[in-house]
XYZ file of C-alpha atoms in Angstrom:
721
model
C 0.093 -0.006 0.333
C 1.649 3.499 -1.031
C -1.090 5.754 0.871
C -4.186 4.802 2.714
C -6.461 7.775 4.003
C -9.904 8.291 5.184
C -10.883 9.515 1.167
C -7.824 8.010 -1.038
C -6.240 4.659 -1.108
C -3.318 4.114 -3.374
C -1.737 0.716 -3.879
C 0.617 -0.931 -6.534
C -1.049 -3.350 -8.774
C 0.988 -6.500 -10.435
C 2.202 -4.966 -13.600
C 3.437 -1.642 -11.969
C 0.476 0.281 -12.492
C -0.555 2.412 -9.372
C -4.252 2.477 -8.560
C -5.621 5.830 -6.832
C -9.106 4.887 -5.167
C -11.097 7.445 -4.393
C -13.316 5.824 -1.480
C -14.252 8.177 1.275
C -14.825 5.979 4.479
C -16.958 8.707 6.131
C -19.435 9.626 3.183
C -21.549 7.665 1.009
C -20.327 9.211 -2.118
C -16.917 10.563 -3.079
C -16.816 14.466 -3.470
C -13.763 17.184 -3.310
C -13.660 18.482 0.306
C -10.433 19.844 1.597
C -9.685 17.024 3.305
C -9.979 14.679 0.040
C -7.517 17.336 -1.842
C -5.150 17.366 0.990
C -4.946 13.511 0.925
C -4.771 13.685 -3.199
C -1.697 16.077 -2.885
C 0.155 13.625 -0.778
C -0.599 10.774 -3.035
C 0.870 12.804 -6.050
C 4.054 13.626 -4.329
C 4.311 9.733 -3.232
C 3.806 8.871 -6.957
C 6.039 11.744 -8.922
C 9.339 9.790 -7.513
C 8.194 6.426 -6.780
C 10.631 3.975 -8.481
C 8.221 1.218 -8.903
C 5.644 2.965 -11.053
C 4.982 2.600 -14.826
C 1.743 4.331 -14.709
C -1.517 5.534 -12.660
C -4.935 4.739 -12.735
C -7.577 6.500 -11.059
C -10.801 4.598 -9.459
C -13.763 4.488 -7.274
C -14.673 2.235 -4.327
C -18.092 3.670 -4.524
C -21.219 3.080 -7.002
C -20.224 6.655 -8.384
C -17.057 8.204 -9.126
C -17.133 11.617 -7.571
C -20.421 13.719 -7.551
C -17.968 16.979 -7.454
C -17.027 19.369 -5.072
C -18.668 19.826 -1.445
C -20.275 23.026 -2.010
C -21.373 23.306 1.555
C -17.549 23.350 3.033
C -17.078 26.415 0.599
C -19.834 28.457 2.274
C -17.474 30.806 3.934
C -14.787 30.591 1.142
C -17.567 32.292 -1.370
C -18.415 34.824 1.117
C -14.390 35.878 1.514
C -12.673 38.511 -0.101
C -11.625 37.838 -3.838
C -7.863 37.598 -3.080
C -8.782 34.562 -0.483
C -10.917 32.900 -2.983
C -8.464 33.238 -5.729
C -5.613 31.614 -3.454
C -7.703 28.961 -2.816
C -8.043 27.996 -6.451
C -4.555 28.256 -6.915
C -3.703 25.793 -4.121
C -6.762 23.701 -5.110
C -5.339 23.337 -8.982
C -2.134 22.902 -7.693
C -3.572 19.296 -6.910
C -5.200 18.845 -10.210
C -2.224 19.725 -12.186
C 0.032 18.018 -9.975
C -1.489 14.787 -11.045
C -1.857 15.690 -15.015
C 1.891 16.145 -14.754
C 2.871 12.829 -13.152
C 5.779 11.419 -15.358
C 3.631 8.373 -16.309
C 0.406 7.973 -18.379
C -2.610 8.355 -16.504
C -6.133 7.009 -16.809
C -9.213 6.994 -15.240
C -12.059 3.977 -14.664
C -15.380 5.727 -14.397
C -18.488 3.861 -13.151
C -21.009 5.596 -12.324
C -21.629 9.448 -12.060
C -18.471 11.736 -12.373
C -19.782 15.403 -12.325
C -18.284 18.818 -11.841
C -15.098 18.364 -10.130
C -15.467 14.612 -10.805
C -15.259 15.033 -14.227
C -12.517 18.083 -14.048
C -10.633 15.171 -12.361
C -11.087 12.961 -15.009
C -9.855 15.564 -17.955
C -6.525 15.314 -16.074
C -6.079 12.119 -17.055
C -4.419 10.958 -20.487
C -7.011 8.228 -20.828
C -10.666 8.008 -20.048
C -12.424 4.803 -19.820
C -16.107 4.404 -18.556
C -18.646 1.868 -18.393
C -22.623 1.829 -19.836
C -23.613 3.332 -15.922
C -21.196 6.271 -16.278
C -23.015 9.834 -16.417
C -20.671 12.625 -16.958
C -20.905 16.534 -17.261
C -20.354 19.920 -15.950
C -23.235 21.344 -14.086
C -21.681 24.018 -12.536
C -23.994 26.709 -14.694
C -26.785 25.476 -12.837
C -25.166 26.573 -9.757
C -24.387 30.120 -11.208
C -20.789 29.322 -11.934
C -18.254 27.806 -13.974
C -16.011 25.182 -13.233
C -13.049 26.043 -11.220
C -10.754 23.035 -11.146
C -9.528 23.515 -14.771
C -12.431 21.748 -16.449
C -13.529 25.220 -19.096
C -10.297 24.875 -20.596
C -9.442 21.465 -20.244
C -12.636 20.535 -21.850
C -12.335 23.012 -24.923
C -8.938 21.747 -25.436
C -10.152 18.002 -25.535
C -13.475 18.240 -27.662
C -13.131 21.561 -29.299
C -14.769 24.922 -28.485
C -18.362 24.496 -29.952
C -18.696 20.837 -28.439
C -17.600 22.532 -24.910
C -20.133 25.670 -25.140
C -22.876 23.127 -25.189
C -21.230 21.189 -22.480
C -20.865 24.050 -20.191
C -23.716 26.120 -20.906
C -26.341 23.363 -20.674
C -24.966 21.687 -17.290
C -26.196 18.451 -18.707
C -25.316 15.053 -17.409
C -24.308 12.941 -20.702
C -24.503 9.096 -21.241
C -21.517 7.334 -22.272
C -22.391 7.116 -26.310
C -22.415 11.049 -26.316
C -19.405 11.554 -24.213
C -17.645 9.113 -26.717
C -18.617 10.494 -29.764
C -17.435 14.065 -29.048
C -14.041 12.751 -27.511
C -14.730 12.856 -23.521
C -14.802 9.392 -23.175
C -11.882 7.343 -24.920
C -13.834 3.778 -24.509
C -16.840 2.174 -23.080
C -16.348 -1.123 -21.410
C -19.043 -2.997 -19.080
C -18.461 -2.568 -15.384
C -17.234 -6.274 -15.258
C -14.139 -5.270 -17.363
C -13.878 -1.711 -16.737
C -10.610 -1.675 -14.489
C -8.594 -4.210 -16.346
C -9.340 -2.718 -20.002
C -8.227 0.592 -18.347
C -5.229 -1.091 -16.799
C -4.304 -2.640 -20.226
C -4.829 0.742 -22.055
C -2.151 1.869 -19.606
C 0.474 -0.845 -20.174
C -0.365 -0.030 -23.597
C 0.891 3.251 -23.289
C 3.534 2.342 -21.345
C 4.887 -0.074 -24.214
C 4.486 3.087 -26.666
C 1.593 1.551 -28.497
C -0.573 4.437 -27.463
C 1.090 7.893 -27.469
C 0.051 9.425 -24.212
C 2.798 11.948 -24.282
C 1.451 13.768 -27.554
C -2.188 13.699 -26.346
C -1.050 15.548 -23.300
C 0.942 18.117 -25.086
C -1.808 19.029 -27.349
C -4.045 19.468 -23.985
C -1.456 21.850 -22.529
C -1.250 23.668 -25.500
C -3.460 26.814 -27.088
C -6.771 25.984 -28.961
C -6.158 24.630 -32.503
C -8.502 27.415 -33.933
C -7.595 29.802 -36.897
C -8.541 33.347 -36.307
C -11.642 33.126 -38.888
C -12.824 30.075 -36.984
C -12.125 31.542 -33.535
C -14.090 34.761 -34.610
C -17.114 33.056 -36.177
C -17.508 30.395 -33.373
C -17.280 32.797 -30.496
C -19.647 35.271 -32.112
C -21.971 32.919 -33.002
C -22.095 30.883 -29.605
C -22.262 34.125 -27.200
C -24.980 35.396 -29.206
C -27.004 32.052 -28.997
C -26.497 31.164 -25.503
C -27.046 34.639 -24.192
C -30.123 34.314 -25.626
C -30.698 30.968 -24.440
C -29.871 31.751 -20.656
C -31.221 35.362 -20.578
C -30.047 38.208 -18.590
C -30.236 37.084 -15.015
C -28.126 33.682 -15.658
C -24.824 35.181 -16.599
C -22.331 32.105 -15.892
C -23.131 30.366 -19.465
C -21.869 33.191 -21.295
C -19.005 34.090 -18.932
C -17.824 30.350 -19.820
C -17.835 31.130 -23.452
C -15.886 34.287 -23.081
C -13.693 32.495 -20.756
C -12.612 29.784 -23.600
C -12.080 32.792 -26.073
C -9.933 34.858 -24.105
C -7.839 31.923 -22.991
C -7.898 30.335 -26.647
C -4.299 31.155 -27.386
C -3.122 30.574 -23.947
C -1.208 27.629 -23.017
C -2.986 25.181 -20.562
C -1.464 26.821 -17.522
C -2.070 30.143 -18.137
C -5.723 29.351 -19.114
C -6.274 27.926 -15.661
C -5.064 31.000 -14.175
C -7.717 33.000 -16.516
C -10.692 30.260 -15.211
C -9.922 31.252 -11.738
C -10.718 34.992 -12.543
C -13.821 33.803 -14.136
C -14.613 31.242 -11.212
C -14.015 34.186 -8.909
C -16.451 36.669 -10.961
C -19.391 34.139 -10.734
C -18.996 33.102 -7.192
C -19.599 36.035 -5.716
C -22.722 36.984 -7.859
C -26.142 36.981 -6.147
C -27.197 34.597 -9.020
C -24.759 31.855 -7.738
C -25.784 32.449 -4.075
C -29.251 31.960 -4.779
C -28.693 29.017 -6.973
C -26.309 27.247 -4.612
C -29.174 27.753 -1.837
C -31.737 26.229 -3.914
C -29.302 22.949 -4.453
C -28.898 22.996 -0.783
C -32.569 23.312 -0.060
C -33.305 20.465 -2.539
C -30.814 18.401 -0.441
C -33.015 19.193 2.656
C -36.071 17.918 0.768
C -34.447 14.878 -0.422
C -33.234 14.036 3.021
C -36.692 14.432 4.682
C -38.180 12.059 2.068
C -35.564 9.289 2.532
C -36.259 9.763 6.160
C -40.064 9.265 5.537
C -39.358 6.298 3.562
C -37.608 4.805 6.399
C -40.272 5.479 8.813
C -43.639 4.915 6.525
C -45.535 2.354 7.948
C -47.508 2.085 4.475
C -44.874 0.586 1.406
C -47.215 2.120 -1.274
C -46.961 -0.544 -4.189
C -50.463 0.180 -5.687
C -52.627 3.062 -5.814
C -56.161 4.152 -6.507
C -57.134 7.746 -7.900
C -60.669 8.515 -7.572
C -61.737 11.194 -10.234
C -60.577 10.817 -14.110
C -60.271 13.492 -16.697
C -56.946 15.291 -17.273
C -56.165 15.875 -13.675
C -56.640 12.436 -12.522
C -55.252 11.004 -16.040
C -51.996 12.885 -14.847
C -51.511 11.654 -11.619
C -52.361 7.619 -12.804
C -49.823 8.278 -15.262
C -47.261 9.814 -12.867
C -47.726 6.727 -10.400
C -47.275 4.091 -13.103
C -44.621 5.822 -15.134
C -42.505 5.286 -11.707
C -43.671 1.580 -11.089
C -46.544 2.219 -9.365
C -49.481 0.491 -10.811
C -52.557 2.501 -10.440
C -56.558 1.953 -10.619
C -58.358 5.263 -12.071
C -62.074 5.345 -11.180
C -64.696 7.470 -12.015
C -68.646 7.396 -12.522
C -68.415 8.661 -16.058
C -67.026 6.503 -18.613
C -66.305 9.752 -21.038
C -63.946 11.270 -18.007
C -62.319 7.647 -17.767
C -61.577 8.002 -21.611
C -60.308 11.498 -21.124
C -58.091 10.171 -17.896
C -56.571 7.225 -20.120
C -56.353 9.336 -23.160
C -54.204 11.766 -21.033
C -51.922 9.255 -19.567
C -51.315 7.395 -22.804
C -50.493 10.810 -24.526
C -47.963 11.275 -21.844
C -45.997 7.828 -22.434
C -46.155 8.753 -25.915
C -44.101 11.698 -25.526
C -41.604 9.905 -23.150
C -41.318 7.562 -26.110
C -40.894 10.021 -28.905
C -38.434 11.919 -27.203
C -36.341 8.468 -26.221
C -37.087 8.647 -22.503
C -38.532 5.211 -22.270
C -38.615 2.285 -24.718
C -41.825 1.163 -26.398
C -41.723 -1.864 -23.821
C -41.829 0.154 -20.845
C -44.806 2.565 -22.758
C -46.546 -0.684 -23.042
C -46.254 -1.845 -19.688
C -47.160 1.754 -17.971
C -50.297 1.871 -19.765
C -51.235 -1.588 -19.009
C -50.423 -0.808 -15.180
C -53.187 1.902 -15.119
C -56.868 0.274 -14.746
C -59.802 2.370 -15.787
C -63.097 1.371 -13.823
C -66.456 2.464 -13.071
C -66.545 0.022 -9.715
C -65.224 0.225 -6.308
C -64.583 -3.480 -6.399
C -61.069 -2.973 -7.422
C -59.880 -0.845 -4.821
C -60.147 -3.497 -1.987
C -56.615 -4.161 -1.710
C -55.275 -0.726 -2.800
C -52.551 0.753 -0.400
C -53.226 4.771 -1.015
C -56.300 6.294 -2.473
C -55.350 9.900 -3.963
C -59.367 11.679 -4.366
C -59.161 14.001 -7.612
C -62.774 14.786 -7.853
C -64.368 18.228 -8.584
C -63.599 21.141 -6.150
C -66.597 21.261 -4.114
C -66.486 20.136 -0.143
C -69.861 18.610 -0.489
C -69.061 16.493 -3.349
C -65.635 15.816 -1.841
C -67.003 14.677 1.830
C -69.350 12.393 -0.069
C -66.819 10.263 -2.117
C -64.213 10.496 0.618
C -67.139 9.185 3.084
C -67.861 6.182 0.471
C -64.533 5.148 -0.195
C -63.250 5.035 3.464
C -65.893 2.180 4.049
C -64.693 0.130 0.989
C -60.786 0.520 1.213
C -58.419 -1.737 3.657
C -58.522 0.060 7.072
C -54.775 0.206 6.940
C -55.050 2.101 3.386
C -54.036 5.725 3.511
C -56.768 8.224 1.648
C -55.651 11.702 0.401
C -57.402 14.738 -1.107
C -55.823 16.623 -3.688
C -57.623 19.952 -3.194
C -55.904 23.303 -3.745
C -58.331 25.024 -1.437
C -60.646 22.983 0.962
C -59.873 22.673 4.392
C -58.253 19.190 5.364
C -59.754 19.362 8.811
C -62.979 19.851 7.324
C -62.935 17.408 4.817
C -61.463 14.945 7.934
C -64.625 15.362 9.746
C -66.491 12.931 7.542
C -64.155 10.337 8.277
C -64.062 7.513 10.719
C -60.323 7.449 10.641
C -58.968 10.894 10.201
C -55.664 9.791 11.206
C -55.268 8.073 7.945
C -56.220 11.218 5.918
C -54.226 14.193 4.838
C -54.026 16.566 1.448
C -51.992 15.885 -1.400
C -51.874 18.675 -3.126
C -51.050 18.423 -7.097
C -50.058 21.054 -9.657
C -51.424 21.419 -13.058
C -49.675 19.856 -15.175
C -49.187 17.263 -13.005
C -46.351 15.377 -15.159
C -44.447 18.936 -15.371
C -44.568 20.388 -12.249
C -42.369 19.206 -9.290
C -44.027 20.156 -6.128
C -46.787 18.211 -4.243
C -48.042 20.058 -1.109
C -48.612 17.264 1.388
C -51.414 18.674 3.852
C -50.857 17.485 7.538
C -54.802 17.920 9.181
C -55.044 18.046 13.261
C -55.899 14.511 13.289
C -53.350 13.397 10.631
C -50.807 10.695 12.124
C -46.809 11.270 11.580
C -46.721 7.835 9.972
C -49.636 8.855 7.136
C -47.349 11.808 6.557
C -44.100 9.754 6.282
C -45.721 7.251 4.252
C -47.231 9.859 1.601
C -44.059 11.786 1.542
C -42.306 8.366 0.245
C -45.002 7.844 -2.050
C -44.962 11.333 -3.902
C -40.879 11.055 -3.655
C -41.566 7.579 -5.491
C -43.784 9.141 -8.024
C -40.660 11.622 -8.693
C -42.098 14.338 -6.807
C -40.338 16.628 -4.448
C -42.615 16.974 -1.804
C -43.149 19.588 1.156
C -45.218 19.114 3.896
C -47.597 22.368 5.260
C -50.172 22.410 8.064
C -53.621 22.944 6.946
C -55.151 26.658 6.632
C -56.969 28.416 3.821
C -54.904 27.801 0.678
C -52.464 25.738 2.427
C -49.032 27.523 1.423
C -48.325 27.816 -2.073
C -52.145 29.200 -2.869
C -52.237 31.355 0.858
C -48.908 33.122 -0.639
C -50.160 33.430 -4.362
C -53.309 35.186 -4.020
C -51.715 38.095 -2.001
C -49.678 38.761 -5.004
C -52.694 38.925 -7.236
C -54.264 41.430 -4.874
C -51.163 43.611 -5.287
C -51.716 43.050 -8.847
C -55.547 44.340 -9.257
C -54.728 47.405 -6.719
C -52.366 48.287 -9.334
C -54.870 48.221 -11.945
C -57.300 49.897 -10.031
C -54.867 52.563 -9.665
C -54.398 53.124 -13.470
C -51.485 50.778 -14.205
C -51.451 49.137 -17.523
C -51.382 45.213 -17.130
C -49.141 44.470 -19.836
C -46.652 46.848 -18.515
C -46.767 44.975 -15.037
C -46.603 41.350 -17.052
C -43.469 42.578 -18.494
C -41.681 44.122 -15.451
C -42.567 40.804 -13.571
C -41.499 38.303 -16.203
C -38.786 40.310 -17.839
C -37.131 42.202 -14.860
C -38.348 40.459 -12.041
C -38.046 36.938 -13.532
C -41.350 35.025 -13.265
C -42.214 32.526 -15.994
C -45.094 34.960 -16.788
C -46.575 38.104 -15.210
C -49.779 38.225 -13.070
C -52.223 38.868 -15.952
C -51.139 36.067 -18.099
C -50.908 33.858 -15.157
C -54.664 34.543 -13.979
C -55.480 33.602 -17.545
C -53.747 30.219 -17.571
C -55.075 29.562 -14.175
C -58.587 30.317 -15.038
C -60.489 33.600 -13.928
C -63.447 31.289 -12.524
C -60.601 28.965 -10.338
C -58.887 32.321 -9.289
C -62.302 33.967 -8.382
C -63.068 30.854 -6.176
C -59.699 30.681 -4.774
C -59.534 34.480 -3.927
C -63.100 33.851 -2.027
C -61.695 31.188 0.137
C -58.525 33.522 0.922
C -60.703 36.278 1.561
C -62.896 34.322 4.156
C -59.861 32.982 5.791
C -57.962 35.973 6.046
C -60.617 38.813 5.915
C -58.452 41.485 7.273
C -55.620 41.123 4.467
C -57.396 39.559 1.559
C -60.958 40.341 1.464
C -61.998 43.456 -0.758
C -64.537 45.956 -0.526
C -64.686 46.601 -4.318
C -64.670 44.713 -7.490
C -61.858 44.170 -9.157
C -60.115 43.166 -12.481
C -60.682 39.577 -11.619
C -64.499 40.007 -11.150
C -64.670 42.386 -14.213
C -63.303 39.079 -16.389
C -65.246 36.555 -14.525
C -68.478 38.617 -15.148
C -67.759 38.849 -18.588
C -67.322 35.221 -19.085
C -63.732 35.953 -20.158
C -62.208 32.869 -18.001
C -58.505 33.234 -19.837
C -57.142 30.536 -21.777
C -60.038 28.128 -21.163
C -62.527 30.620 -23.310
C -60.125 31.982 -25.712
C -60.146 35.475 -23.725
C -59.415 37.535 -20.300
C -56.742 39.938 -20.185
C -55.541 38.627 -23.702
C -56.780 36.928 -26.239
C -55.936 33.507 -27.647
C -56.056 31.320 -30.803
C -53.652 28.839 -32.533
C -50.952 29.211 -35.062
C -50.196 27.319 -38.417
C -48.722 24.716 -35.838
C -51.299 24.454 -33.387
C -49.429 26.444 -30.601
C -51.487 28.695 -28.606
C -50.949 32.389 -29.504
C -51.667 35.187 -27.046
C -52.292 39.082 -28.028
C -53.589 42.197 -26.072
C -57.160 42.777 -26.745
C -58.680 46.527 -26.876
C -61.707 45.416 -25.144
C -60.243 44.205 -22.293
C -58.949 47.550 -21.669
C -62.663 49.310 -22.149
C -64.011 46.647 -19.667
C -61.320 47.381 -16.681
C -62.374 51.147 -17.323
C -65.373 50.323 -14.992
C -62.635 49.707 -11.955
C -59.807 51.590 -13.239
C -58.591 55.030 -12.604
C -57.206 56.788 -15.477
C -53.841 55.402 -17.144
C -50.682 56.047 -15.099
C -47.066 54.923 -15.389
C -45.592 53.218 -12.896
C -41.739 52.858 -12.098
C -40.412 48.900 -12.564
C -39.337 49.329 -8.829
C -42.936 50.392 -7.678
C -44.847 47.606 -9.702
C -42.275 45.229 -8.083
C -42.822 46.520 -4.492
C -46.574 46.298 -4.825
C -46.829 42.899 -6.296
C -43.943 41.408 -4.255
C -44.576 42.747 -0.773
C -47.919 41.028 0.023
C -46.368 37.519 -1.132
C -43.169 38.180 0.781
C -45.226 39.248 4.082
C -47.629 36.370 3.900
C -44.943 33.834 3.279
C -43.168 35.202 6.164
C -46.063 34.814 8.052
C -46.800 31.060 7.188
C -43.348 30.632 8.763
C -43.992 32.627 11.652
C -47.536 30.310 12.222
C -45.675 27.285 11.726
C -47.581 26.431 8.286
C -44.150 25.587 7.009
C -41.446 24.072 8.688
C -38.431 26.092 7.557
C -37.104 28.528 4.892
C -35.678 26.026 2.832
C -39.022 24.359 2.566
C -40.876 27.556 1.769
C -38.525 28.503 -1.076
C -38.426 25.354 -2.900
C -42.381 25.260 -2.546
C -42.706 28.535 -4.471
C -39.683 27.546 -6.982
C -41.239 24.118 -7.471
C -44.985 25.085 -7.546
C -45.205 28.787 -8.721
C -41.612 28.952 -10.877
C -40.467 31.853 -8.476
C -37.549 32.846 -10.163
C -34.794 30.388 -9.292
C -31.956 32.857 -9.694
C -33.508 34.652 -6.761
C -33.442 31.587 -4.599
C -36.973 31.960 -3.128
C -38.985 34.630 -0.776
C -36.747 33.883 1.854
C -33.559 34.037 -0.159
C -34.570 37.101 -1.884
C -35.081 38.726 1.397
C -31.934 37.778 2.691
C -30.191 39.297 -0.354
C -32.250 42.879 -0.233
C -31.884 42.851 3.592
C -34.680 42.724 5.703
C -33.989 46.006 7.094
C -34.980 47.052 3.167
C -37.859 45.165 2.732
C -39.548 46.305 6.204
C -38.528 50.393 4.801
C -40.394 49.227 1.586
C -43.315 47.913 3.345
C -44.154 50.982 5.566
C -43.759 53.108 2.500
C -46.924 51.299 1.024
C -48.789 50.323 4.319
C -51.660 52.688 3.265
C -52.695 50.088 0.863
C -53.742 47.693 3.747
C -53.174 45.334 5.994
C -51.388 42.974 3.368
C -48.405 45.084 3.410
C -47.884 45.225 6.995
C -44.770 43.797 8.005
C -45.470 40.963 10.995
C -43.922 41.829 14.425
C -41.250 39.043 13.863
C -40.106 40.876 10.622
C -39.624 44.436 12.767
C -37.539 42.047 15.465
C -35.279 40.748 12.960
C -34.692 44.109 11.289
C -34.048 45.376 14.501
C -31.351 42.767 15.020
C -30.114 42.520 11.677
C -30.948 38.750 11.136
C -31.270 36.899 8.346
C -33.576 33.682 7.242
C -30.402 31.745 6.339
C -27.756 32.126 9.088
C -24.841 32.743 6.391
C -25.021 33.279 2.575
C -25.263 29.692 1.774
C -26.381 27.658 4.663
């Protein structure tokens, strides 16, 4: 044994190949933390002058290779000065370059994921061999970063600038076939023979059959591009990537700029240029927010794992009550993840519509290569439409998804409870109706909770799991585990009108309708909130998509539940649209008018008639600054979100922020409401709220907010914690 540490072990194999095995004894996966980098530095020093070593092979003792850098360890580092950050990057890259500069051929055997820093390690090697299970990629752009361990500039020299632009800007994890085709990998071998094949490649290099020195020299040289090619490539790529990323995500464009700036440099100098680019991105608000989003997602995943261990019902088959588009979507989601679903309805047409929806979604998966024909056929066969309750006698869970009417739901829930197994769980897919109210009709309320899916089910990651007063912990754990098994991100919330997501959405709509009342142009509001603040769509367009009938009903529920903040004394823009049968996309008109283009895609245009109708409730047209539009729409949402945390409706800022991002499309680069408040400063938000307090109770900061502002506190203890 040459070296044995906590993260790395190094031994000399029989034929003179030193095997550097990444196998962290304290973690389930390998990642680059400071301890691992320190051990790798020691290994490099031992190998550099070892008289018996002929070649070096990197392997992993884990089911994955290396998942990347330990982002949690670098919180303080990212918040430190630029000089300190650059100093750390220099030291870290000395380790990567030290391995690359060993006086022997090097190769890596990749069996599993090699992402971020994991792939950057692989790029230091002369040869890269992977199994069919491998996934490789540089996802740093998804965190608002560029690679920091030489990944950008090495990748460009190995696969060419154009291919590197795609890998850097998308942040995708690529399968071995794609990686082999562009040159990231040199061979793909089955797992059983991976290490032996990699070793043989190294022995061939030692014997001169493979010119490892020429490969290394080419990687260390400037990019092989003539001036005309370089100009065309960089100019075209920058424009395209900037248009795809948008103005709020600078990292992809910075990656292209880095490769352009360093194209004529030797690798050593190009890596220094990468340090500067990394430092530029690491200390942006976007990176801070996107990294926090990543950490928050880990919180959800950890809770889901805990739930799977504590659940008392392992859901192996499910029942969806109520078909149609929503029921079909839920049944599809369950069946597509291996949990067969019965779909029950009283209406044959609804069952047909539900099956059509599920078949359509399976068909899309087949069309885009996500599933095989066999898997599609198996998935469709695992959904059983029925008009009878007979099929549910052995179900593990029932998800009720009938019409959003409390009396209808109570009747259906009561009926199905008497027919299903006593240990089975029953859930209601409701967006507004109190879980405690629905539980009153049940004999076993401890086995009942809310399971609120968002539309369209197959696209929206969030499922709100609503805990009623009598819901047991075991029931919650079982439903969280089932939602996770379905591929969703579950967030547990306590029961209240609107639960969490809708409760905080409607104050946002309230801020919008007050702006319209005061003379704002709804198109200007939509433009500011989408283009400048970053929402997928502005509030007028969103109301059209949700449906004015649905929006009005939900607003009434919110007003009844929170009359001091959400009731209204006058007709508003939603009422005007509703009373004129302008429900939005479903009727072809709302704030906008909708149609179809030649390819069948939905079109949206402004409608002069909408402006005429709004004159009934709106003041004379008035210009509002972008800042005022953002403040007046966002403050009610921000304050209500904080109130939900203070009242215990949500357990943590992390879960609240993820619910808003996954359920509403809150701009990811802002990290969610709590992260946004931290970045702006709670004192700034409080002062802004006081400025607009005359607009009503929805703008009044809570006592907790005032205390936080006074004490200078944040919701996240450090910028990235």
